[in-house]
């Protein structure tokens, strides 16, 4: 169904070159990012109080990669997560006339399309905690596939130059955000399995009839291209949302709430720790927010909408607002009840109204 090797080859061929740095500069940047990642670990633990003193959670590796390395690592993750769905679709197609030929041709087409998508994304990601990463010699992960932290050095350097901010401060600031994600998953053992279960439930609801999927994609493309009547809004939904079943929309609502929590918590922590260890954090945050808000070219903005990246930007904003409101109401230890179990995670509506989460989790527990 997907020619993964072709996806990697396509993305690697299309990926934009990174900023111009000498070999010595590159080595220094990699070394500094590693130091910042280690320092950020201590800062995040002290600020969040998610890991009790004296407890050492399972360690996960920190990998400093280039854009091609990010592509390779993510293809491995996609392959792992999508395997059950693709196996099901492959079986369905294999039983149809000419299924083998269609599968071979379709796999190459999908590989090229996925490669083009990854090449676009590879120049925009500063860092990433890979939750479902299978280990490999090139990209090790924690024992049992527990995850790994990626820092994309060319993108970090590109953005710090674009914003004209202090490189040392910006690199540490980015590491604080990404280290918070690593702490979330290492301090909350059930979180990875919960997310994986939700994702697999989402994929299980996917239509396996290729013609049905194609028809949904056509309808979505017409909507996004302005095919609906003038004056009728598309509610800003992405391509992913437009091809969903009702059951998938319900699951996506829960996933959106969790991702808003994780991203907002990381933003809250990076800014909370920042003033103590990042002298220019105010300038960095202001310039970075302006960059997020304005986007880039019209094509870039169209792709963001198509891929649902605008929704991710809302997750940062809405999630950070939720975390801040809850911490102000019940303190950091009170907020940390959110990590107790899947039942204490906020719903999508509670992300918008933090007082409802406080009432449900705290007042019910106190009654």
CSV table of C-alpha atoms in Angstrom, one decimal:
chain,number,residue,atom,x,y,z
A,1,UNK,CA,0.0,0.0,0.0
A,2,UNK,CA,2.9,2.4,0.7
A,3,UNK,CA,6.4,2.1,-0.8
A,4,UNK,CA,8.2,3.3,2.3
A,5,UNK,CA,11.7,3.3,0.7
A,6,UNK,CA,10.4,5.4,-2.1
A,7,UNK,CA,8.9,7.8,0.4
A,8,UNK,CA,12.3,8.2,2.1
A,9,UNK,CA,14.1,8.6,-1.3
A,10,UNK,CA,11.5,11.2,-2.5
A,11,UNK,CA,11.6,13.2,0.7
A,12,UNK,CA,15.4,13.1,0.8
A,13,UNK,CA,15.6,14.3,-2.8
A,14,UNK,CA,13.1,17.1,-2.3
A,15,UNK,CA,14.2,18.3,1.1
A,16,UNK,CA,15.4,21.9,1.2
A,17,UNK,CA,19.1,22.5,2.1
A,18,UNK,CA,19.6,23.8,5.6
A,19,UNK,CA,21.3,27.1,6.6
A,20,UNK,CA,25.0,27.5,5.6
A,21,UNK,CA,27.3,26.4,8.4
A,22,UNK,CA,30.8,25.1,8.4
A,23,UNK,CA,31.7,21.6,9.6
A,24,UNK,CA,33.2,23.0,12.8
A,25,UNK,CA,30.1,25.1,13.4
A,26,UNK,CA,27.9,22.1,12.9
A,27,UNK,CA,29.8,20.1,15.4
A,28,UNK,CA,29.6,22.9,18.0
A,29,UNK,CA,25.8,23.2,17.4
A,30,UNK,CA,25.3,19.5,17.9
A,31,UNK,CA,27.3,19.5,21.1
A,32,UNK,CA,25.5,22.5,22.5
A,33,UNK,CA,22.1,21.0,21.8
A,34,UNK,CA,23.1,17.9,23.7
A,35,UNK,CA,24.3,20.0,26.6
A,36,UNK,CA,21.1,22.0,26.6
A,37,UNK,CA,18.9,18.8,26.4
A,38,UNK,CA,20.7,17.5,29.6
A,39,UNK,CA,20.3,20.8,31.4
A,40,UNK,CA,16.7,21.1,30.4
A,41,UNK,CA,15.9,17.7,31.9
A,42,UNK,CA,16.8,19.0,35.4
A,43,UNK,CA,15.0,22.3,34.9
A,44,UNK,CA,11.8,20.6,33.7
A,45,UNK,CA,11.8,18.0,36.5
A,46,UNK,CA,12.2,20.7,39.2
A,47,UNK,CA,9.5,22.9,37.7
A,48,UNK,CA,6.8,20.3,36.9
A,49,UNK,CA,7.4,18.1,40.0
A,50,UNK,CA,6.1,15.2,37.9
A,51,UNK,CA,8.9,12.9,38.9
A,52,UNK,CA,9.3,12.3,42.6
A,53,UNK,CA,12.7,13.0,44.1
A,54,UNK,CA,15.0,10.0,44.0
A,55,UNK,CA,13.0,8.3,41.3
A,56,UNK,CA,14.7,7.7,37.9
A,57,UNK,CA,12.3,6.9,35.1
A,58,UNK,CA,13.3,5.0,32.0
A,59,UNK,CA,15.9,6.9,30.1
A,60,UNK,CA,15.2,7.8,26.4
A,61,UNK,CA,18.0,8.9,24.0
A,62,UNK,CA,18.4,12.4,22.6
A,63,UNK,CA,19.2,12.4,18.9
A,64,UNK,CA,20.4,15.5,17.1
A,65,UNK,CA,19.4,15.0,13.4
A,66,UNK,CA,19.3,16.8,10.1
A,67,UNK,CA,16.2,17.1,7.9
A,68,UNK,CA,16.8,13.8,6.1
A,69,UNK,CA,17.4,12.1,9.5
A,70,UNK,CA,14.0,13.5,10.7
A,71,UNK,CA,12.3,12.0,7.6
A,72,UNK,CA,13.9,8.6,8.1
A,73,UNK,CA,13.0,8.5,11.8
A,74,UNK,CA,9.4,9.5,11.1
A,75,UNK,CA,8.9,7.1,8.3
A,76,UNK,CA,9.8,4.3,10.7
A,77,UNK,CA,7.3,5.6,13.2
A,78,UNK,CA,4.5,5.9,10.6
A,79,UNK,CA,5.2,2.4,9.4
A,80,UNK,CA,4.8,1.0,12.9
A,81,UNK,CA,1.6,2.9,13.7
A,82,UNK,CA,-0.1,2.4,10.4
A,83,UNK,CA,0.8,-1.3,10.0
A,84,UNK,CA,-2.6,-2.8,11.2
A,85,UNK,CA,-4.6,-0.5,8.9
A,86,UNK,CA,-2.4,-1.0,5.9
A,87,UNK,CA,-2.4,-4.8,6.4
A,88,UNK,CA,-6.2,-4.7,6.4
A,89,UNK,CA,-6.4,-2.6,3.3
A,90,UNK,CA,-3.8,-4.8,1.6
A,91,UNK,CA,-5.8,-7.9,2.3
A,92,UNK,CA,-9.0,-6.3,1.0
A,93,UNK,CA,-7.2,-5.2,-2.2
A,94,UNK,CA,-5.5,-8.5,-2.7
A,95,UNK,CA,-8.8,-10.3,-2.9
A,96,UNK,CA,-10.0,-8.1,-5.8
A,97,UNK,CA,-9.3,-8.6,-9.5
A,98,UNK,CA,-5.9,-7.1,-10.4
A,99,UNK,CA,-5.3,-6.3,-6.7
A,100,UNK,CA,-1.6,-7.1,-6.8
A,101,UNK,CA,-0.9,-4.8,-9.8
A,102,UNK,CA,-3.0,-2.0,-8.3
A,103,UNK,CA,-1.2,-2.5,-5.0
A,104,UNK,CA,2.2,-2.2,-6.6
A,105,UNK,CA,1.3,0.9,-8.6
A,106,UNK,CA,-0.6,2.5,-5.8
A,107,UNK,CA,2.2,1.9,-3.3
A,108,UNK,CA,4.6,3.8,-5.5
A,109,UNK,CA,2.2,6.7,-5.9
A,110,UNK,CA,1.5,6.9,-2.2
A,111,UNK,CA,5.2,6.7,-1.5
A,112,UNK,CA,5.9,9.7,-3.7
A,113,UNK,CA,3.0,11.6,-2.2
A,114,UNK,CA,4.1,10.8,1.4
A,115,UNK,CA,7.7,11.7,0.5
A,116,UNK,CA,6.6,15.1,-0.8
A,117,UNK,CA,4.6,15.7,2.4
A,118,UNK,CA,7.5,14.8,4.6
A,119,UNK,CA,9.9,17.0,2.7
A,120,UNK,CA,7.6,19.9,3.4
A,121,UNK,CA,7.3,19.2,7.1
A,122,UNK,CA,11.0,18.4,7.6
A,123,UNK,CA,12.0,22.0,7.3
A,124,UNK,CA,9.5,23.2,9.9
A,125,UNK,CA,9.9,20.9,12.9
A,126,UNK,CA,12.3,22.1,15.6
A,127,UNK,CA,12.1,19.0,17.8
A,128,UNK,CA,9.9,16.0,18.4
A,129,UNK,CA,9.4,13.3,21.0
A,130,UNK,CA,8.8,10.2,19.0
A,131,UNK,CA,6.4,8.1,21.1
A,132,UNK,CA,6.0,5.0,19.0
A,133,UNK,CA,9.5,4.9,17.5
A,134,UNK,CA,10.8,1.4,16.7
A,135,UNK,CA,14.5,1.1,17.6
A,136,UNK,CA,17.2,0.8,14.9
A,137,UNK,CA,20.9,1.0,14.7
A,138,UNK,CA,20.7,4.5,13.2
A,139,UNK,CA,18.0,5.7,15.5
A,140,UNK,CA,18.0,4.0,18.9
A,141,UNK,CA,15.1,4.3,21.3
A,142,UNK,CA,14.4,3.3,24.9
A,143,UNK,CA,14.2,-0.4,25.6
A,144,UNK,CA,10.9,-1.8,24.4
A,145,UNK,CA,10.4,1.0,22.0
A,146,UNK,CA,9.8,3.6,24.7
A,147,UNK,CA,10.6,6.6,22.6
A,148,UNK,CA,13.3,9.0,21.6
A,149,UNK,CA,13.8,12.8,21.5
A,150,UNK,CA,14.8,14.4,18.2
A,151,UNK,CA,16.3,17.8,17.8
A,152,UNK,CA,16.4,19.0,14.2
A,153,UNK,CA,19.6,21.2,14.2
A,154,UNK,CA,19.2,22.9,10.8
A,155,UNK,CA,15.7,24.1,11.6
A,156,UNK,CA,16.7,25.4,15.0
A,157,UNK,CA,19.6,27.4,13.5
A,158,UNK,CA,17.3,28.6,10.6
A,159,UNK,CA,14.7,30.0,13.0
A,160,UNK,CA,17.1,31.6,15.4
A,161,UNK,CA,18.7,33.4,12.5
A,162,UNK,CA,15.3,34.4,11.1
A,163,UNK,CA,14.2,35.8,14.4
A,164,UNK,CA,17.6,37.4,15.1
A,165,UNK,CA,17.7,36.1,18.7
A,166,UNK,CA,20.6,34.9,20.9
A,167,UNK,CA,21.4,31.4,19.7
A,168,UNK,CA,22.4,30.1,23.1
A,169,UNK,CA,19.1,31.2,24.6
A,170,UNK,CA,16.9,30.0,21.7
A,171,UNK,CA,18.5,26.5,21.7
A,172,UNK,CA,17.9,26.1,25.4
A,173,UNK,CA,14.4,27.4,25.1
A,174,UNK,CA,13.5,24.9,22.4
A,175,UNK,CA,15.1,22.1,24.5
A,176,UNK,CA,12.9,23.0,27.4
A,177,UNK,CA,9.8,22.5,25.3
A,178,UNK,CA,10.9,19.2,23.9
A,179,UNK,CA,12.2,17.9,27.2
A,180,UNK,CA,8.8,18.6,28.7
A,181,UNK,CA,7.3,16.1,26.2
A,182,UNK,CA,10.0,13.5,27.1
A,183,UNK,CA,9.2,14.0,30.8
A,184,UNK,CA,5.4,13.7,30.2
A,185,UNK,CA,5.9,10.2,28.7
A,186,UNK,CA,8.6,8.9,31.0
A,187,UNK,CA,6.9,10.1,34.2
A,188,UNK,CA,3.4,8.8,33.1
A,189,UNK,CA,3.8,5.2,32.1
A,190,UNK,CA,0.2,4.7,30.9
A,191,UNK,CA,0.2,7.7,28.6
A,192,UNK,CA,1.9,6.0,25.6
A,193,UNK,CA,-0.4,3.0,25.7
A,194,UNK,CA,-3.5,5.2,26.1
A,195,UNK,CA,-2.5,7.3,23.0
A,196,UNK,CA,-1.7,4.2,21.0
A,197,UNK,CA,-5.1,2.7,21.9
A,198,UNK,CA,-6.9,5.8,20.8
A,199,UNK,CA,-5.0,6.0,17.5
A,200,UNK,CA,-5.6,2.3,16.7
A,201,UNK,CA,-9.3,2.8,17.5
A,202,UNK,CA,-9.3,5.8,15.1
A,203,UNK,CA,-7.6,3.7,12.3
A,204,UNK,CA,-9.9,0.7,12.9
A,205,UNK,CA,-12.9,3.0,11.9
A,206,UNK,CA,-11.2,3.9,8.6
A,207,UNK,CA,-13.0,2.8,5.5
A,208,UNK,CA,-11.0,0.0,3.9
A,209,UNK,CA,-12.8,0.1,0.6
A,210,UNK,CA,-10.4,2.1,-1.7
A,211,UNK,CA,-13.2,3.5,-3.8
A,212,UNK,CA,-15.0,4.8,-0.6
A,213,UNK,CA,-11.8,6.4,0.5
A,214,UNK,CA,-11.2,7.9,-2.9
A,215,UNK,CA,-14.8,9.4,-3.0
A,216,UNK,CA,-14.3,10.9,0.4
A,217,UNK,CA,-11.0,12.4,-0.7
A,218,UNK,CA,-12.6,13.9,-3.8
A,219,UNK,CA,-15.4,15.5,-1.7
A,220,UNK,CA,-12.8,16.9,0.7
A,221,UNK,CA,-10.7,18.2,-2.2
A,222,UNK,CA,-13.7,20.0,-3.7
A,223,UNK,CA,-14.6,21.5,-0.4
A,224,UNK,CA,-11.0,22.8,0.3
A,225,UNK,CA,-10.7,24.1,-3.3
A,226,UNK,CA,-13.9,26.2,-2.9
A,227,UNK,CA,-16.3,23.8,-4.5
A,228,UNK,CA,-19.1,24.4,-2.0
A,229,UNK,CA,-21.6,27.2,-2.7
A,230,UNK,CA,-20.6,30.8,-2.2
A,231,UNK,CA,-21.1,31.9,1.3
A,232,UNK,CA,-21.1,28.4,2.8
A,233,UNK,CA,-18.3,27.9,5.2
A,234,UNK,CA,-16.2,24.7,5.5
A,235,UNK,CA,-15.8,25.3,9.2
A,236,UNK,CA,-12.0,25.4,8.7
A,237,UNK,CA,-11.7,21.7,8.8
A,238,UNK,CA,-8.6,20.0,7.5
A,239,UNK,CA,-8.5,17.2,4.9
A,240,UNK,CA,-8.0,14.7,7.7
A,241,UNK,CA,-11.2,15.9,9.4
A,242,UNK,CA,-13.3,16.0,6.2
A,243,UNK,CA,-12.7,12.3,5.4
A,244,UNK,CA,-13.7,11.0,8.9
A,245,UNK,CA,-16.6,8.9,10.0
A,246,UNK,CA,-18.7,10.1,12.9
A,247,UNK,CA,-17.0,7.6,15.2
A,248,UNK,CA,-13.6,8.9,14.1
A,249,UNK,CA,-14.6,12.5,14.9
A,250,UNK,CA,-15.5,11.4,18.4
A,251,UNK,CA,-12.1,9.8,18.9
A,252,UNK,CA,-10.4,12.8,17.3
A,253,UNK,CA,-12.1,15.0,19.9
A,254,UNK,CA,-10.4,13.0,22.7
A,255,UNK,CA,-7.1,13.0,20.9
A,256,UNK,CA,-7.3,16.7,20.3
A,257,UNK,CA,-7.8,17.3,24.0
A,258,UNK,CA,-4.8,15.2,25.0
A,259,UNK,CA,-2.6,16.8,22.4
A,260,UNK,CA,-3.7,20.3,23.5
A,261,UNK,CA,-2.8,19.3,27.0
A,262,UNK,CA,0.6,18.0,26.1
A,263,UNK,CA,1.5,20.9,23.8
A,264,UNK,CA,0.1,23.6,26.1
A,265,UNK,CA,1.9,22.1,29.1
A,266,UNK,CA,5.2,22.2,27.2
A,267,UNK,CA,4.7,25.8,26.3
A,268,UNK,CA,3.7,26.7,29.9
A,269,UNK,CA,6.8,24.9,31.2
A,270,UNK,CA,9.3,26.5,28.7
A,271,UNK,CA,8.0,30.0,29.6
A,272,UNK,CA,7.8,29.2,33.3
A,273,UNK,CA,11.4,28.0,33.5
A,274,UNK,CA,12.6,30.5,30.9
A,275,UNK,CA,13.1,33.6,33.0
A,276,UNK,CA,15.4,31.8,35.4
A,277,UNK,CA,17.7,30.3,32.7
A,278,UNK,CA,17.0,32.1,29.4
A,279,UNK,CA,17.7,35.8,29.8
A,280,UNK,CA,16.1,36.8,26.6
A,281,UNK,CA,13.0,34.6,26.9
A,282,UNK,CA,10.6,37.6,26.6
A,283,UNK,CA,12.0,38.6,23.3
A,284,UNK,CA,12.2,35.1,22.0
A,285,UNK,CA,8.5,34.4,22.9
A,286,UNK,CA,7.3,37.6,21.3
A,287,UNK,CA,9.1,37.0,18.1
A,288,UNK,CA,8.2,33.3,17.9
A,289,UNK,CA,4.5,34.0,18.5
A,290,UNK,CA,4.6,36.6,15.7
A,291,UNK,CA,6.2,34.0,13.4
A,292,UNK,CA,3.6,31.4,14.3
A,293,UNK,CA,0.7,33.9,13.7
A,294,UNK,CA,1.7,35.2,10.3
A,295,UNK,CA,2.8,31.9,8.7
A,296,UNK,CA,4.7,32.2,5.5
A,297,UNK,CA,3.6,32.2,1.8
A,298,UNK,CA,0.0,31.7,0.6
A,299,UNK,CA,1.0,28.2,-0.5
A,300,UNK,CA,2.4,27.5,3.0
A,301,UNK,CA,-0.8,28.7,4.6
A,302,UNK,CA,-2.9,26.6,2.3
A,303,UNK,CA,-0.9,23.5,3.1
A,304,UNK,CA,-1.1,24.2,6.8
A,305,UNK,CA,-4.9,24.2,6.5
A,306,UNK,CA,-5.0,21.1,4.3
A,307,UNK,CA,-2.8,19.2,6.7
A,308,UNK,CA,-4.4,20.4,9.9
A,309,UNK,CA,-1.3,22.3,11.1
A,310,UNK,CA,-3.5,25.3,11.9
A,311,UNK,CA,-5.3,23.1,14.4
A,312,UNK,CA,-1.9,22.2,16.0
A,313,UNK,CA,-1.2,25.9,16.5
A,314,UNK,CA,-4.6,26.3,18.3
A,315,UNK,CA,-3.6,23.3,20.5
A,316,UNK,CA,-0.5,25.3,21.8
A,317,UNK,CA,-2.7,28.3,22.6
A,318,UNK,CA,-5.7,26.6,24.0
A,319,UNK,CA,-3.7,24.0,26.0
A,320,UNK,CA,-1.4,26.7,27.5
A,321,UNK,CA,-4.4,28.7,28.6
A,322,UNK,CA,-5.9,25.5,30.2
A,323,UNK,CA,-2.7,24.7,32.1
A,324,UNK,CA,-2.2,28.3,33.3
A,325,UNK,CA,-5.8,28.6,34.5
A,326,UNK,CA,-5.6,25.3,36.4
A,327,UNK,CA,-2.3,26.0,38.0
A,328,UNK,CA,-3.5,29.4,39.2
A,329,UNK,CA,-6.6,27.7,40.7
A,330,UNK,CA,-5.1,24.6,42.4
A,331,UNK,CA,-1.3,24.9,42.1
A,332,UNK,CA,1.2,22.7,40.3
A,333,UNK,CA,0.5,19.6,42.4
A,334,UNK,CA,-3.2,20.1,41.9
A,335,UNK,CA,-2.7,20.3,38.2
A,336,UNK,CA,-0.6,17.2,38.2
A,337,UNK,CA,-3.7,15.2,39.1
A,338,UNK,CA,-4.3,15.3,35.3
A,339,UNK,CA,-1.7,12.6,35.0
A,340,UNK,CA,-3.4,10.2,37.4
A,341,UNK,CA,-5.3,8.1,34.8
A,342,UNK,CA,-7.1,8.4,31.4
A,343,UNK,CA,-10.2,9.4,33.4
A,344,UNK,CA,-8.5,12.6,34.7
A,345,UNK,CA,-7.4,13.8,31.3
A,346,UNK,CA,-9.4,16.9,30.2
A,347,UNK,CA,-12.1,16.6,27.6
A,348,UNK,CA,-12.1,18.9,24.6
A,349,UNK,CA,-14.8,21.1,26.2
A,350,UNK,CA,-12.8,21.2,29.5
A,351,UNK,CA,-9.8,22.5,27.6
A,352,UNK,CA,-11.9,25.5,26.7
A,353,UNK,CA,-13.4,25.8,30.2
A,354,UNK,CA,-10.7,24.8,32.7
A,355,UNK,CA,-13.0,25.4,35.7
A,356,UNK,CA,-15.1,22.4,34.6
A,357,UNK,CA,-12.1,20.1,34.8
A,358,UNK,CA,-11.3,21.5,38.3
A,359,UNK,CA,-14.8,20.9,39.4
A,360,UNK,CA,-14.9,17.4,38.0
A,361,UNK,CA,-11.5,16.2,39.2
A,362,UNK,CA,-10.9,18.2,42.4
A,363,UNK,CA,-14.3,18.9,43.9
A,364,UNK,CA,-15.6,15.4,43.3
A,365,UNK,CA,-12.5,14.0,44.9
A,366,UNK,CA,-12.9,16.2,47.9
A,367,UNK,CA,-16.6,15.5,48.4
